[in-house]
Amino acid sequence: MFNRLEGLILARPLINSHPKKFLEDDDDSWFIEMAYFLDHISYREERRTLTRRPIRTGPLSGHGFVHELLQGHETRAYENFRMTPQMFFKLRDTLIGKGLIADTKYVSCTEQLGIFLHGLGHGVSNRVLAERFHHSGETISRHFNAVLKAIVSLRREYISLPEDGVQVHPRVRCNRQFYPFFKNAIGAIDGTHIPALVRKSKATRYRNRKGWISQNVMAACSFDLQFLYVAVGWEGSAADMKVLRWAMESGGFNVPEDKDGTRMFHPHNFIRKEQGEDIFSI
């Protein structure tokens, strides 16, 4: 009945060329129908309000989940956040100290970082994070992207090539197998393929030789396991040498002047030169 009345009310013209005639025409029935209509709207709103209930009602909130991991055994923290509690707090304090993240009304900085690291370390979806941390998908997405931008803004401070005049690393100098053959070495370069999501029109370019979609990422690390340079964004079909040449010519990967960059391509050649004999002959 309410649906019929609602249809009748909405079907009546609200503008008439003769307002006086419109009001005088069946005034009583008009007001009765309007009363029924308003009562129906009120009933529906009340019913919708009464039937609403929280979606995620687990015993442990997102803040409680992060707190439990950080205060418990460090193995659990490492398995979930891919770093120890000490490193977690150090990173959080750095981001706060630089004004890159801040507490909100419902999500603390600690939980924000926990959401980001858990999602990054396990590659889970927005819905999985929403279920685990008891927040809406919009809240998860907003804080994840905020922490992501904060982390990226630190790249030039923590990822940089060494300057000229780098001393021989103790790992090389104190090892007779490496010194003097690798006395000019300042680190190691390697590449890896990281799974990627791209548009269907670009899938062919990003399909690597193993048949799956990826980015070809090149990185340079020091002997202390610190990243010195990272090149990202290359299609999975790109050859490693192509990525390396781009990095040296256009990507800002500059070898110090006192180091021989050409020897990165053929390390056995300079070992032959330094040793004075062909130690690789068969």
PDB file of C-alpha atoms in Angstrom, residues 8-180:
ATOM      1  CA  LEU A   8       0.418   8.379  -6.470  1.00  0.00           C
ATOM      2  CA  ILE A   9       1.998  11.241  -4.557  1.00  0.00           C
ATOM      3  CA  LEU A  10       4.969  11.508  -6.866  1.00  0.00           C
ATOM      4  CA  ALA A  11       2.741  11.192  -9.923  1.00  0.00           C
ATOM      5  CA  ARG A  12       0.627  14.237  -8.960  1.00  0.00           C
ATOM      6  CA  PRO A  13       1.639  17.475 -10.728  1.00  0.00           C
ATOM      7  CA  LEU A  14       3.320  19.970  -8.411  1.00  0.00           C
ATOM      8  CA  ILE A  15       2.845  22.879 -10.823  1.00  0.00           C
ATOM      9  CA  ASN A  16      -0.590  23.693 -12.252  1.00  0.00           C
ATOM     10  CA  SER A  17      -1.787  26.482 -14.462  1.00  0.00           C
ATOM     11  CA  HIS A  18      -4.628  27.029 -11.982  1.00  0.00           C
ATOM     12  CA  PRO A  19      -3.189  26.730  -8.417  1.00  0.00           C
ATOM     13  CA  LYS A  20      -6.500  27.609  -6.754  1.00  0.00           C
ATOM     14  CA  LYS A  21      -8.364  24.898  -8.611  1.00  0.00           C
ATOM     15  CA  PHE A  22      -5.591  22.422  -7.825  1.00  0.00           C
ATOM     16  CA  LEU A  23      -5.818  23.077  -4.068  1.00  0.00           C
ATOM     17  CA  GLU A  24      -9.592  22.931  -3.962  1.00  0.00           C
ATOM     18  CA  ASP A  25      -9.664  19.606  -5.795  1.00  0.00           C
ATOM     19  CA  ASP A  26     -10.028  16.877  -3.216  1.00  0.00           C
ATOM     20  CA  ASP A  27      -8.047  18.675  -0.471  1.00  0.00           C
ATOM     21  CA  ASP A  28      -8.811  16.087   2.200  1.00  0.00           C
ATOM     22  CA  SER A  29      -7.567  13.111   0.204  1.00  0.00           C
ATOM     23  CA  TRP A  30      -4.399  15.034  -0.710  1.00  0.00           C
ATOM     24  CA  PHE A  31      -3.448  15.674   2.903  1.00  0.00           C
ATOM     25  CA  ILE A  32      -4.289  12.101   3.922  1.00  0.00           C
ATOM     26  CA  GLU A  33      -2.073  10.711   1.192  1.00  0.00           C
ATOM     27  CA  MET A  34       0.717  13.090   2.172  1.00  0.00           C
ATOM     28  CA  ALA A  35       0.490  11.980   5.810  1.00  0.00           C
ATOM     29  CA  TYR A  36       0.696   8.317   4.799  1.00  0.00           C
ATOM     30  CA  PHE A  37       3.638   9.094   2.550  1.00  0.00           C
ATOM     31  CA  LEU A  38       5.623  10.918   5.248  1.00  0.00           C
ATOM     32  CA  ASP A  39       4.895   8.168   7.745  1.00  0.00           C
ATOM     33  CA  HIS A  40       6.116   5.598   5.239  1.00  0.00           C
ATOM     34  CA  ILE A  41       9.384   7.487   4.669  1.00  0.00           C
ATOM     35  CA  SER A  42       9.945   7.782   8.410  1.00  0.00           C
ATOM     36  CA  TYR A  43       9.302   4.052   8.877  1.00  0.00           C
ATOM     37  CA  ARG A  44      11.782   3.084   6.183  1.00  0.00           C
ATOM     38  CA  GLU A  45      14.521   5.324   7.599  1.00  0.00           C
ATOM     39  CA  GLU A  46      13.950   3.980  11.106  1.00  0.00           C
ATOM     40  CA  ARG A  47      14.049   0.396   9.890  1.00  0.00           C
ATOM     41  CA  ARG A  48      17.245   0.962   7.928  1.00  0.00           C
ATOM     42  CA  THR A  49      18.895   2.554  10.967  1.00  0.00           C
ATOM     43  CA  LEU A  50      17.861  -0.237  13.295  1.00  0.00           C
ATOM     44  CA  THR A  51      19.130  -3.020  11.021  1.00  0.00           C
ATOM     45  CA  ARG A  52      22.607  -1.523  10.509  1.00  0.00           C
ATOM     46  CA  ARG A  53      25.376  -3.275  12.398  1.00  0.00           C
ATOM     47  CA  PRO A  54      29.183  -3.290  12.352  1.00  0.00           C
ATOM     48  CA  ILE A  55      30.781  -5.398   9.631  1.00  0.00           C
ATOM     49  CA  ARG A  56      34.040  -6.335  11.325  1.00  0.00           C
ATOM     50  CA  THR A  57      33.524  -7.359  14.931  1.00  0.00           C
ATOM     51  CA  GLY A  58      36.625  -9.430  15.688  1.00  0.00           C
ATOM     52  CA  PRO A  59      38.046  -9.332  19.215  1.00  0.00           C
ATOM     53  CA  LEU A  60      41.335  -7.718  18.115  1.00  0.00           C
ATOM     54  CA  SER A  61      41.315  -4.305  16.436  1.00  0.00           C
ATOM     55  CA  GLY A  62      43.940  -3.182  13.959  1.00  0.00           C
ATOM     56  CA  HIS A  63      45.752  -1.191  16.627  1.00  0.00           C
ATOM     57  CA  GLY A  64      45.648  -4.173  18.979  1.00  0.00           C
ATOM     58  CA  PHE A  65      46.967  -6.475  16.255  1.00  0.00           C
ATOM     59  CA  VAL A  66      49.984  -4.242  15.578  1.00  0.00           C
ATOM     60  CA  HIS A  67      50.633  -3.708  19.293  1.00  0.00           C
ATOM     61  CA  GLU A  68      50.561  -7.452  19.985  1.00  0.00           C
ATOM     62  CA  LEU A  69      53.090  -8.175  17.241  1.00  0.00           C
ATOM     63  CA  LEU A  70      55.481  -5.400  18.231  1.00  0.00           C
ATOM     64  CA  GLN A  71      55.400  -6.311  21.917  1.00  0.00           C
ATOM     65  CA  GLY A  72      55.667 -10.059  21.336  1.00  0.00           C
ATOM     66  CA  HIS A  73      58.397 -12.252  19.904  1.00  0.00           C
ATOM     67  CA  GLU A  74      60.400 -10.426  17.231  1.00  0.00           C
ATOM     68  CA  THR A  75      59.970 -13.361  14.844  1.00  0.00           C
ATOM     69  CA  ARG A  76      56.238 -12.652  14.612  1.00  0.00           C
ATOM     70  CA  ALA A  77      56.895  -8.993  13.867  1.00  0.00           C
ATOM     71  CA  TYR A  78      59.411  -9.902  11.180  1.00  0.00           C
ATOM     72  CA  GLU A  79      57.066 -12.428   9.587  1.00  0.00           C
ATOM     73  CA  ASN A  80      54.238  -9.886   9.370  1.00  0.00           C
ATOM     74  CA  PHE A  81      56.087  -6.600   8.756  1.00  0.00           C
ATOM     75  CA  ARG A  82      59.342  -7.924   7.243  1.00  0.00           C
ATOM     76  CA  MET A  83      61.396  -6.046   9.827  1.00  0.00           C
ATOM     77  CA  THR A  84      62.228  -6.284  13.508  1.00  0.00           C
ATOM     78  CA  PRO A  85      60.327  -4.218  16.099  1.00  0.00           C
ATOM     79  CA  GLN A  86      63.406  -2.029  16.597  1.00  0.00           C
ATOM     80  CA  MET A  87      63.558  -1.173  12.894  1.00  0.00           C
ATOM     81  CA  PHE A  88      59.793  -0.654  12.831  1.00  0.00           C
ATOM     82  CA  PHE A  89      59.901   1.949  15.600  1.00  0.00           C
ATOM     83  CA  LYS A  90      62.959   3.627  14.092  1.00  0.00           C
ATOM     84  CA  LEU A  91      61.230   3.982  10.726  1.00  0.00           C
ATOM     85  CA  ARG A  92      58.032   5.225  12.356  1.00  0.00           C
ATOM     86  CA  ASP A  93      59.900   7.844  14.398  1.00  0.00           C
ATOM     87  CA  THR A  94      61.787   8.994  11.289  1.00  0.00           C
ATOM     88  CA  LEU A  95      58.565   9.490   9.340  1.00  0.00           C
ATOM     89  CA  ILE A  96      56.951  11.342  12.246  1.00  0.00           C
ATOM     90  CA  GLY A  97      60.034  13.477  12.880  1.00  0.00           C
ATOM     91  CA  LYS A  98      60.079  14.632   9.257  1.00  0.00           C
ATOM     92  CA  GLY A  99      56.374  15.449   9.374  1.00  0.00           C
ATOM     93  CA  LEU A 100      55.509  12.871   6.719  1.00  0.00           C
ATOM     94  CA  ILE A 101      52.796  11.056   8.701  1.00  0.00           C
ATOM     95  CA  ALA A 102      50.657  11.963  11.713  1.00  0.00           C
ATOM     96  CA  ASP A 103      48.055  10.369  13.961  1.00  0.00           C
ATOM     97  CA  THR A 104      44.437  10.692  12.888  1.00  0.00           C
ATOM     98  CA  LYS A 105      41.308  10.407  15.003  1.00  0.00           C
ATOM     99  CA  TYR A 106      40.990   6.650  14.530  1.00  0.00           C
ATOM    100  CA  VAL A 107      44.338   5.451  13.106  1.00  0.00           C
ATOM    101  CA  SER A 108      47.681   6.011  14.840  1.00  0.00           C
ATOM    102  CA  CYS A 109      51.006   6.351  13.033  1.00  0.00           C
ATOM    103  CA  THR A 110      52.009   2.924  14.318  1.00  0.00           C
ATOM    104  CA  GLU A 111      48.942   1.303  12.784  1.00  0.00           C
ATOM    105  CA  GLN A 112      49.359   3.250   9.533  1.00  0.00           C
ATOM    106  CA  LEU A 113      52.875   1.909   9.127  1.00  0.00           C
ATOM    107  CA  GLY A 114      51.695  -1.567  10.110  1.00  0.00           C
ATOM    108  CA  ILE A 115      49.023  -1.495   7.394  1.00  0.00           C
ATOM    109  CA  PHE A 116      51.572  -0.450   4.792  1.00  0.00           C
ATOM    110  CA  LEU A 117      54.282  -2.955   5.738  1.00  0.00           C
ATOM    111  CA  HIS A 118      51.849  -5.856   6.101  1.00  0.00           C
ATOM    112  CA  GLY A 119      50.330  -5.154   2.695  1.00  0.00           C
ATOM    113  CA  LEU A 120      53.701  -4.617   1.050  1.00  0.00           C
ATOM    114  CA  GLY A 121      55.352  -7.646   2.609  1.00  0.00           C
ATOM    115  CA  HIS A 122      52.592 -10.100   1.750  1.00  0.00           C
ATOM    116  CA  GLY A 123      51.072  -8.592  -1.389  1.00  0.00           C
ATOM    117  CA  VAL A 124      47.524  -8.858  -0.060  1.00  0.00           C
ATOM    118  CA  SER A 125      44.496  -6.994  -1.393  1.00  0.00           C
ATOM    119  CA  ASN A 126      42.727  -3.985   0.049  1.00  0.00           C
ATOM    120  CA  ARG A 127      39.877  -6.180   1.295  1.00  0.00           C
ATOM    121  CA  VAL A 128      42.231  -8.482   3.162  1.00  0.00           C
ATOM    122  CA  LEU A 129      43.848  -5.494   4.893  1.00  0.00           C
ATOM    123  CA  ALA A 130      40.413  -4.068   5.704  1.00  0.00           C
ATOM    124  CA  GLU A 131      39.414  -7.348   7.338  1.00  0.00           C
ATOM    125  CA  ARG A 132      42.683  -7.690   9.254  1.00  0.00           C
ATOM    126  CA  PHE A 133      42.823  -4.097  10.567  1.00  0.00           C
ATOM    127  CA  HIS A 134      39.058  -3.529  10.988  1.00  0.00           C
ATOM    128  CA  HIS A 135      38.788  -0.460   8.759  1.00  0.00           C
ATOM    129  CA  SER A 136      36.907   0.390   5.596  1.00  0.00           C
ATOM    130  CA  GLY A 137      38.557  -0.085   2.239  1.00  0.00           C
ATOM    131  CA  GLU A 138      38.702   3.682   1.756  1.00  0.00           C
ATOM    132  CA  THR A 139      40.545   4.154   5.058  1.00  0.00           C
ATOM    133  CA  ILE A 140      43.015   1.396   4.199  1.00  0.00           C
ATOM    134  CA  SER A 141      43.686   2.846   0.748  1.00  0.00           C
ATOM    135  CA  ARG A 142      44.139   6.384   2.053  1.00  0.00           C
ATOM    136  CA  HIS A 143      46.662   5.481   4.745  1.00  0.00           C
ATOM    137  CA  PHE A 144      48.519   2.959   2.575  1.00  0.00           C
ATOM    138  CA  ASN A 145      49.103   5.561  -0.127  1.00  0.00           C
ATOM    139  CA  ALA A 146      50.049   8.230   2.417  1.00  0.00           C
ATOM    140  CA  VAL A 147      52.772   6.027   3.918  1.00  0.00           C
ATOM    141  CA  LEU A 148      53.892   4.968   0.438  1.00  0.00           C
ATOM    142  CA  LYS A 149      54.438   8.596  -0.587  1.00  0.00           C
ATOM    143  CA  ALA A 150      56.278   9.240   2.675  1.00  0.00           C
ATOM    144  CA  ILE A 151      58.632   6.307   2.106  1.00  0.00           C
ATOM    145  CA  VAL A 152      59.313   7.294  -1.508  1.00  0.00           C
ATOM    146  CA  SER A 153      60.198  10.838  -0.428  1.00  0.00           C
ATOM    147  CA  LEU A 154      63.158   9.415   1.551  1.00  0.00           C
ATOM    148  CA  ARG A 155      64.764   7.698  -1.433  1.00  0.00           C
ATOM    149  CA  ARG A 156      67.424  10.330  -2.153  1.00  0.00           C
ATOM    150  CA  GLU A 157      68.436  10.431   1.491  1.00  0.00           C
ATOM    151  CA  TYR A 158      68.983   6.705   1.869  1.00  0.00           C
ATOM    152  CA  ILE A 159      69.699   5.488  -1.682  1.00  0.00           C
ATOM    153  CA  SER A 160      72.691   7.281  -3.208  1.00  0.00           C
ATOM    154  CA  LEU A 161      75.888   6.391  -5.015  1.00  0.00           C
ATOM    155  CA  PRO A 162      79.204   6.823  -3.163  1.00  0.00           C
ATOM    156  CA  GLU A 163      81.333   9.829  -4.000  1.00  0.00           C
ATOM    157  CA  ASP A 164      84.826   9.790  -5.488  1.00  0.00           C
ATOM    158  CA  GLY A 165      87.708   8.539  -3.390  1.00  0.00           C
ATOM    159  CA  VAL A 166      85.983   5.486  -1.915  1.00  0.00           C
ATOM    160  CA  GLN A 167      88.421   3.335   0.038  1.00  0.00           C
ATOM    161  CA  VAL A 168      88.825  -0.379  -0.569  1.00  0.00           C
ATOM    162  CA  HIS A 169      86.243  -2.217   1.474  1.00  0.00           C
ATOM    163  CA  PRO A 170      87.625  -4.389   4.317  1.00  0.00           C
ATOM    164  CA  ARG A 171      85.828  -7.427   2.897  1.00  0.00           C
ATOM    165  CA  VAL A 172      87.988  -7.074  -0.205  1.00  0.00           C
ATOM    166  CA  ARG A 173      91.224  -5.792   1.320  1.00  0.00           C
ATOM    167  CA  CYS A 174      91.393  -8.517   3.965  1.00  0.00           C
ATOM    168  CA  ASN A 175      90.646 -11.406   1.627  1.00  0.00           C
ATOM    169  CA  ARG A 176      93.496 -12.727  -0.525  1.00  0.00           C
ATOM    170  CA  GLN A 177      91.009 -14.224  -2.959  1.00  0.00           C
ATOM    171  CA  PHE A 178      89.613 -10.770  -3.727  1.00  0.00           C
ATOM    172  CA  TYR A 179      92.548  -8.401  -3.255  1.00  0.00           C
ATOM    173  CA  PRO A 180      94.045  -6.884  -5.365  1.00  0.00           C
TER     174      PRO A 180
END
